[in-house]
PDB file of C-alpha atoms in Angstrom:
ATOM      1  CA  MET G  49     -13.961  18.785  15.543  1.00 60.00           C
ATOM      2  CA  LEU G  50     -17.270  19.362  12.655  1.00 72.00           C
ATOM      3  CA  VAL G  51     -17.098  16.003  11.020  1.00 70.00           C
ATOM      4  CA  PRO G  52     -17.786  16.766   6.911  1.00 74.00           C
ATOM      5  CA  ARG G  53     -21.001  14.824   6.366  1.00 88.00           C
ATOM      6  CA  PRO G  54     -20.049  12.108   3.570  1.00 94.00           C
ATOM      7  CA  ALA G  55     -22.785  10.885   0.075  1.00 96.00           C
ATOM      8  CA  LEU G  56     -22.538   8.172  -2.161  1.00 98.00           C
ATOM      9  CA  ARG G  57     -23.257   8.233  -5.139  1.00 98.00           C
ATOM     10  CA  THR G  58     -22.866   5.155  -7.063  1.00 98.00           C
ATOM     11  CA  ILE G  59     -19.367   4.290 -10.248  1.00 98.00           C
ATOM     12  CA  ARG G  60     -19.061   4.524 -12.803  1.00 97.00           C
ATOM     13  CA  ALA G  61     -16.844   3.341 -16.132  1.00 95.00           C
ATOM     14  CA  GLU G  62     -15.920   7.404 -16.670  1.00 97.00           C
ATOM     15  CA  ASP G  63     -14.449   6.622 -12.807  1.00 98.00           C
ATOM     16  CA  ARG G  64     -12.127   3.759 -13.589  1.00 97.00           C
ATOM     17  CA  ASP G  65      -8.595   6.578 -13.104  1.00 97.00           C
ATOM     18  CA  PHE G  66     -10.007   7.493 -10.422  1.00 98.00           C
ATOM     19  CA  LEU G  67     -10.479   4.466  -8.162  1.00 98.00           C
ATOM     20  CA  LEU G  68      -7.094   4.091  -9.646  1.00 97.00           C
ATOM     21  CA  ARG G  69      -5.886   6.753  -7.664  1.00 97.00           C
ATOM     22  CA  VAL G  70      -7.787   6.107  -4.653  1.00 97.00           C
ATOM     23  CA  TYR G  71      -6.258   2.292  -4.846  1.00 96.00           C
ATOM     24  CA  ALA G  72      -2.709   3.243  -5.291  1.00 95.00           C
ATOM     25  CA  GLY G  73      -3.274   6.029  -2.111  1.00 93.00           C
ATOM     26  CA  ILE G  74      -3.435   2.333   0.376  1.00 91.00           C
ATOM     27  CA  ARG G  75      -0.454   0.581  -1.409  1.00 90.00           C
ATOM     28  CA  LEU G  76       1.897   3.706  -1.373  1.00 86.00           C
ATOM     29  CA  GLU G  77       3.954   2.719   1.896  1.00 85.00           C
ATOM     30  CA  GLU G  78       3.629  -1.021   0.413  1.00 86.00           C
ATOM     31  CA  LEU G  79       5.160   0.277  -3.089  1.00 90.00           C
ATOM     32  CA  ALA G  80       8.077   2.245  -0.990  1.00 87.00           C
ATOM     33  CA  LEU G  81       9.340  -1.189  -0.260  1.00 89.00           C
ATOM     34  CA  THR G  82       9.805  -2.618  -2.920  1.00 91.00           C
ATOM     35  CA  GLY G  83      12.711  -0.875  -4.848  1.00 90.00           C
ATOM     36  CA  TRP G  84      10.505  -0.652  -8.255  1.00 94.00           C
ATOM     37  CA  ASP G  85      11.021   2.606  -9.871  1.00 94.00           C
ATOM     38  CA  GLU G  86       8.048   4.757 -11.395  1.00 93.00           C
ATOM     39  CA  THR G  87       7.198   2.684 -14.630  1.00 95.00           C
ATOM     40  CA  GLN G  88       7.132  -0.476 -12.596  1.00 95.00           C
ATOM     41  CA  LYS G  89       4.967   1.245  -9.678  1.00 94.00           C
ATOM     42  CA  GLN G  90       2.629   2.062 -12.026  1.00 95.00           C
ATOM     43  CA  ALA G  91       2.223  -1.410 -14.364  1.00 96.00           C
ATOM     44  CA  PHE G  92       1.952  -3.034 -10.556  1.00 96.00           C
ATOM     45  CA  LEU G  93      -0.765  -0.620 -10.099  1.00 96.00           C
ATOM     46  CA  VAL G  94      -3.009  -0.831 -13.119  1.00 96.00           C
ATOM     47  CA  GLN G  95      -2.261  -4.716 -12.904  1.00 97.00           C
ATOM     48  CA  GLN G  96      -3.614  -5.037  -8.961  1.00 96.00           C
ATOM     49  CA  PHE G  97      -6.346  -2.620  -9.548  1.00 97.00           C
ATOM     50  CA  GLU G  98      -7.413  -4.035 -12.962  1.00 97.00           C
ATOM     51  CA  ALA G  99      -7.701  -7.892 -10.739  1.00 97.00           C
ATOM     52  CA  GLN G 100      -9.394  -6.732  -7.578  1.00 95.00           C
ATOM     53  CA  HIS G 101     -11.270  -4.860  -9.333  1.00 95.00           C
ATOM     54  CA  HIS G 102     -12.694  -7.508 -11.780  1.00 96.00           C
ATOM     55  CA  HIS G 103     -12.840 -10.397  -8.064  1.00 96.00           C
ATOM     56  CA  TYR G 104     -15.628  -8.109  -6.954  1.00 95.00           C
ATOM     57  CA  GLN G 105     -17.463  -7.142 -10.148  1.00 94.00           C
ATOM     58  CA  THR G 106     -17.871 -10.794 -10.829  1.00 95.00           C
ATOM     59  CA  HIS G 107     -18.300 -12.224  -7.312  1.00 94.00           C
ATOM     60  CA  TYR G 108     -20.291  -9.904  -5.831  1.00 94.00           C
ATOM     61  CA  ARG G 109     -23.082  -9.269  -7.952  1.00 89.00           C
ATOM     62  CA  GLY G 110     -25.569  -7.194  -6.563  1.00 92.00           C
ATOM     63  CA  ALA G 111     -22.891  -5.868  -3.702  1.00 97.00           C
ATOM     64  CA  ARG G 112     -22.805  -1.223  -3.823  1.00 98.00           C
ATOM     65  CA  PHE G 113     -20.077  -0.171  -5.239  1.00 98.00           C
ATOM     66  CA  ASP G 114     -19.754   4.268  -4.182  1.00 98.00           C
ATOM     67  CA  LEU G 115     -17.657   7.028  -4.733  1.00 98.00           C
ATOM     68  CA  VAL G 116     -17.436   8.698  -1.754  1.00 98.00           C
ATOM     69  CA  LEU G 117     -18.022  12.339  -2.425  1.00 97.00           C
ATOM     70  CA  LEU G 118     -17.480  14.934  -0.072  1.00 95.00           C
ATOM     71  CA  GLY G 119     -19.726  17.545  -2.151  1.00 92.00           C
ATOM     72  CA  ASP G 120     -19.084  16.980  -5.666  1.00 92.00           C
ATOM     73  CA  GLU G 121     -16.092  16.213  -5.251  1.00 96.00           C
ATOM     74  CA  PRO G 122     -14.900  12.153  -4.840  1.00 98.00           C
ATOM     75  CA  ILE G 123     -11.723  11.786  -1.993  1.00 98.00           C
ATOM     76  CA  GLY G 124     -12.638   7.202  -1.437  1.00 98.00           C
ATOM     77  CA  ARG G 125     -14.756   4.448  -2.507  1.00 98.00           C
ATOM     78  CA  LEU G 126     -16.992   2.605  -0.200  1.00 98.00           C
ATOM     79  CA  TYR G 127     -18.231  -0.906  -1.369  1.00 98.00           C
ATOM     80  CA  VAL G 128     -20.858  -3.052   0.659  1.00 98.00           C
ATOM     81  CA  ALA G 129     -22.755  -6.337  -0.481  1.00 98.00           C
ATOM     82  CA  ARG G 130     -25.778  -6.692   1.780  1.00 98.00           C
ATOM     83  CA  TRP G 131     -26.476 -10.105   3.024  1.00 96.00           C
ATOM     84  CA  ARG G 132     -30.373 -11.294   4.849  1.00 94.00           C
ATOM     85  CA  GLU G 133     -27.710 -11.894   7.755  1.00 95.00           C
ATOM     86  CA  GLU G 134     -24.749  -9.687   7.077  1.00 96.00           C
ATOM     87  CA  ILE G 135     -23.351  -6.039   5.847  1.00 98.00           C
ATOM     88  CA  ARG G 136     -20.437  -6.900   4.350  1.00 97.00           C
ATOM     89  CA  ILE G 137     -17.846  -4.252   3.862  1.00 97.00           C
ATOM     90  CA  MET G 138     -15.695  -5.708   1.062  1.00 96.00           C
ATOM     91  CA  ASP G 139     -13.836  -2.099   0.137  1.00 96.00           C
ATOM     92  CA  ILE G 140     -12.774   1.082   2.253  1.00 97.00           C
ATOM     93  CA  ALA G 141     -10.339   3.085   0.895  1.00 96.00           C
ATOM     94  CA  LEU G 142      -9.717   7.290   1.643  1.00 96.00           C
ATOM     95  CA  LEU G 143      -7.460   9.863  -0.949  1.00 96.00           C
ATOM     96  CA  PRO G 144      -5.054   9.995   1.633  1.00 93.00           C
ATOM     97  CA  GLU G 145      -4.684  14.123   2.059  1.00 94.00           C
ATOM     98  CA  HIS G 146      -8.959  13.172   3.308  1.00 94.00           C
ATOM     99  CA  ARG G 147      -8.054  10.452   6.308  1.00 92.00           C
ATOM    100  CA  ASN G 148      -7.465  10.534   9.651  1.00 90.00           C
ATOM    101  CA  ARG G 149     -10.908  13.452   9.312  1.00 91.00           C
ATOM    102  CA  GLY G 150     -13.239  11.648  10.617  1.00 91.00           C
ATOM    103  CA  ILE G 151     -14.717  10.971   7.565  1.00 94.00           C
ATOM    104  CA  GLY G 152     -14.330   7.114   7.365  1.00 93.00           C
ATOM    105  CA  GLY G 153     -15.602   6.758  11.378  1.00 91.00           C
ATOM    106  CA  ALA G 154     -18.842   8.365   9.918  1.00 93.00           C
ATOM    107  CA  LEU G 155     -19.334   6.599   6.673  1.00 96.00           C
ATOM    108  CA  LEU G 156     -18.961   2.679   9.317  1.00 94.00           C
ATOM    109  CA  ARG G 157     -21.313   4.963  11.967  1.00 92.00           C
ATOM    110  CA  ASP G 158     -24.443   5.153   9.083  1.00 95.00           C
ATOM    111  CA  LEU G 159     -23.278   0.913   8.652  1.00 96.00           C
ATOM    112  CA  LEU G 160     -23.371   0.292  11.923  1.00 94.00           C
ATOM    113  CA  GLU G 161     -26.989   2.283  11.933  1.00 93.00           C
ATOM    114  CA  GLU G 162     -28.380  -0.139   8.940  1.00 95.00           C
ATOM    115  CA  ALA G 163     -26.960  -3.166  10.867  1.00 95.00           C
ATOM    116  CA  ALA G 164     -28.889  -2.666  13.703  1.00 93.00           C
ATOM    117  CA  ALA G 165     -31.875  -1.377  12.048  1.00 94.00           C
ATOM    118  CA  THR G 166     -31.880  -4.725   9.894  1.00 94.00           C
ATOM    119  CA  SER G 167     -30.298  -7.030  12.970  1.00 95.00           C
ATOM    120  CA  ARG G 168     -27.037  -7.978  10.680  1.00 96.00           C
ATOM    121  CA  ARG G 169     -23.564  -8.175  11.423  1.00 96.00           C
ATOM    122  CA  LEU G 170     -21.636  -5.937   9.963  1.00 96.00           C
ATOM    123  CA  THR G 171     -17.813  -7.695   8.402  1.00 97.00           C
ATOM    124  CA  ILE G 172     -14.761  -7.202   6.788  1.00 96.00           C
ATOM    125  CA  HIS G 173     -11.649  -8.782   6.148  1.00 94.00           C
ATOM    126  CA  VAL G 174      -8.376  -6.010   7.300  1.00 94.00           C
ATOM    127  CA  GLU G 175      -4.942  -6.107   5.901  1.00 90.00           C
ATOM    128  CA  ARG G 176      -3.622  -7.290  10.367  1.00 88.00           C
ATOM    129  CA  TYR G 177      -1.244  -4.120  10.169  1.00 86.00           C
ATOM    130  CA  ASN G 178      -3.852  -1.313   8.372  1.00 88.00           C
ATOM    131  CA  PRO G 179      -3.263   1.829  10.456  1.00 87.00           C
ATOM    132  CA  ALA G 180      -6.934   1.802  10.354  1.00 89.00           C
ATOM    133  CA  LEU G 181      -7.969  -1.570  12.792  1.00 91.00           C
ATOM    134  CA  ARG G 182      -8.079   0.682  15.697  1.00 91.00           C
ATOM    135  CA  LEU G 183     -10.822   2.165  14.955  1.00 91.00           C
ATOM    136  CA  TYR G 184     -12.228  -0.925  13.826  1.00 93.00           C
ATOM    137  CA  ARG G 185     -12.413  -2.246  17.319  1.00 93.00           C
ATOM    138  CA  ARG G 186     -13.350   1.040  19.275  1.00 91.00           C
ATOM    139  CA  LEU G 187     -16.180   0.422  17.287  1.00 90.00           C
ATOM    140  CA  GLY G 188     -16.889  -2.547  18.366  1.00 91.00           C
ATOM    141  CA  PHE G 189     -16.149  -4.766  15.878  1.00 95.00           C
ATOM    142  CA  GLU G 190     -14.232  -8.381  17.635  1.00 95.00           C
ATOM    143  CA  PRO G 191     -11.255 -10.491  14.844  1.00 95.00           C
ATOM    144  CA  VAL G 192     -12.482 -14.541  14.565  1.00 95.00           C
ATOM    145  CA  GLY G 193     -10.699 -15.629  11.598  1.00 94.00           C
ATOM    146  CA  GLU G 194      -8.005 -15.006   9.538  1.00 92.00           C
ATOM    147  CA  THR G 195      -6.751 -15.508   6.032  1.00 91.00           C
ATOM    148  CA  GLY G 196      -3.025 -15.099   4.821  1.00 88.00           C
ATOM    149  CA  VAL G 197      -2.655 -11.253   6.038  1.00 89.00           C
ATOM    150  CA  TYR G 198      -5.883 -10.432   6.656  1.00 92.00           C
ATOM    151  CA  LEU G 199      -8.306 -10.494  10.193  1.00 95.00           C
ATOM    152  CA  LEU G 200     -12.499 -10.952   9.508  1.00 96.00           C
ATOM    153  CA  LEU G 201     -13.713  -8.389  11.948  1.00 97.00           C
ATOM    154  CA  VAL G 202     -17.526  -9.176  13.061  1.00 96.00           C
ATOM    155  CA  LEU G 203     -19.893  -6.310  15.021  1.00 95.00           C
ATOM    156  CA  ASP G 204     -22.692  -8.091  15.606  1.00 93.00           C
ATOM    157  CA  PRO G 205     -26.240  -6.733  16.280  1.00 84.00           C
ATOM    158  CA  PRO G 206     -26.382  -4.840  19.268  1.00 67.00           C
ATOM    159  CA  THR G 207     -28.809  -5.502  21.475  1.00 60.00           C
ATOM    160  CA  ASP G 208     -30.939  -3.033  22.566  1.00 52.00           C
ATOM    161  CA  ARG G 209     -29.019  -1.745  24.949  1.00 46.00           C
ATOM    162  CA  GLN G 210     -25.849  -1.134  23.287  1.00 48.00           C
ATOM    163  CA  ALA G 211     -28.318  -0.004  19.481  1.00 48.00           C
ATOM    164  CA  GLY G 212     -29.307   3.109  22.720  1.00 51.00           C
ATOM    165  CA  LEU G 213     -25.477   3.942  22.306  1.00 49.00           C
ATOM    166  CA  LEU G 214     -25.201   4.709  19.540  1.00 49.00           C
ATOM    167  CA  LYS G 215     -27.357   7.584  19.376  1.00 50.00           C
TER     168      LYS G 215
END
């Protein structure tokens, strides 16, 4: 199967509605269990999105906040902080209709290659029930800690032999 090649573009103020849509897409299953009406769900999503967005912008100065694009079409977001010894995937999310097509895996492989080339570990916090956890484990991420519902996953810099397997 040919995996579509995603591109990245820095987010802009006018991307807010799209970013809210991506955020809503990752909370759909959770909200289905609440019994709330659509107005309540929308108010909750807006409040939570704004809080998360503000937190990322405030606490991760210097990080990259990108839209994921297929051609000119935005299909998701990828937020990454790069430090001297670590690359932190702050958030990776695709619209539901673009999941399970290899796009997220392609983005992760690019980050794996960058981490290997720069001898940095790659880290991400993942909800323990996130279906993507299987992908992270398959790529070699290991859980090293937990905070509430989140697992901290780490992939240490590869050895020379492991780096050859990425190619």
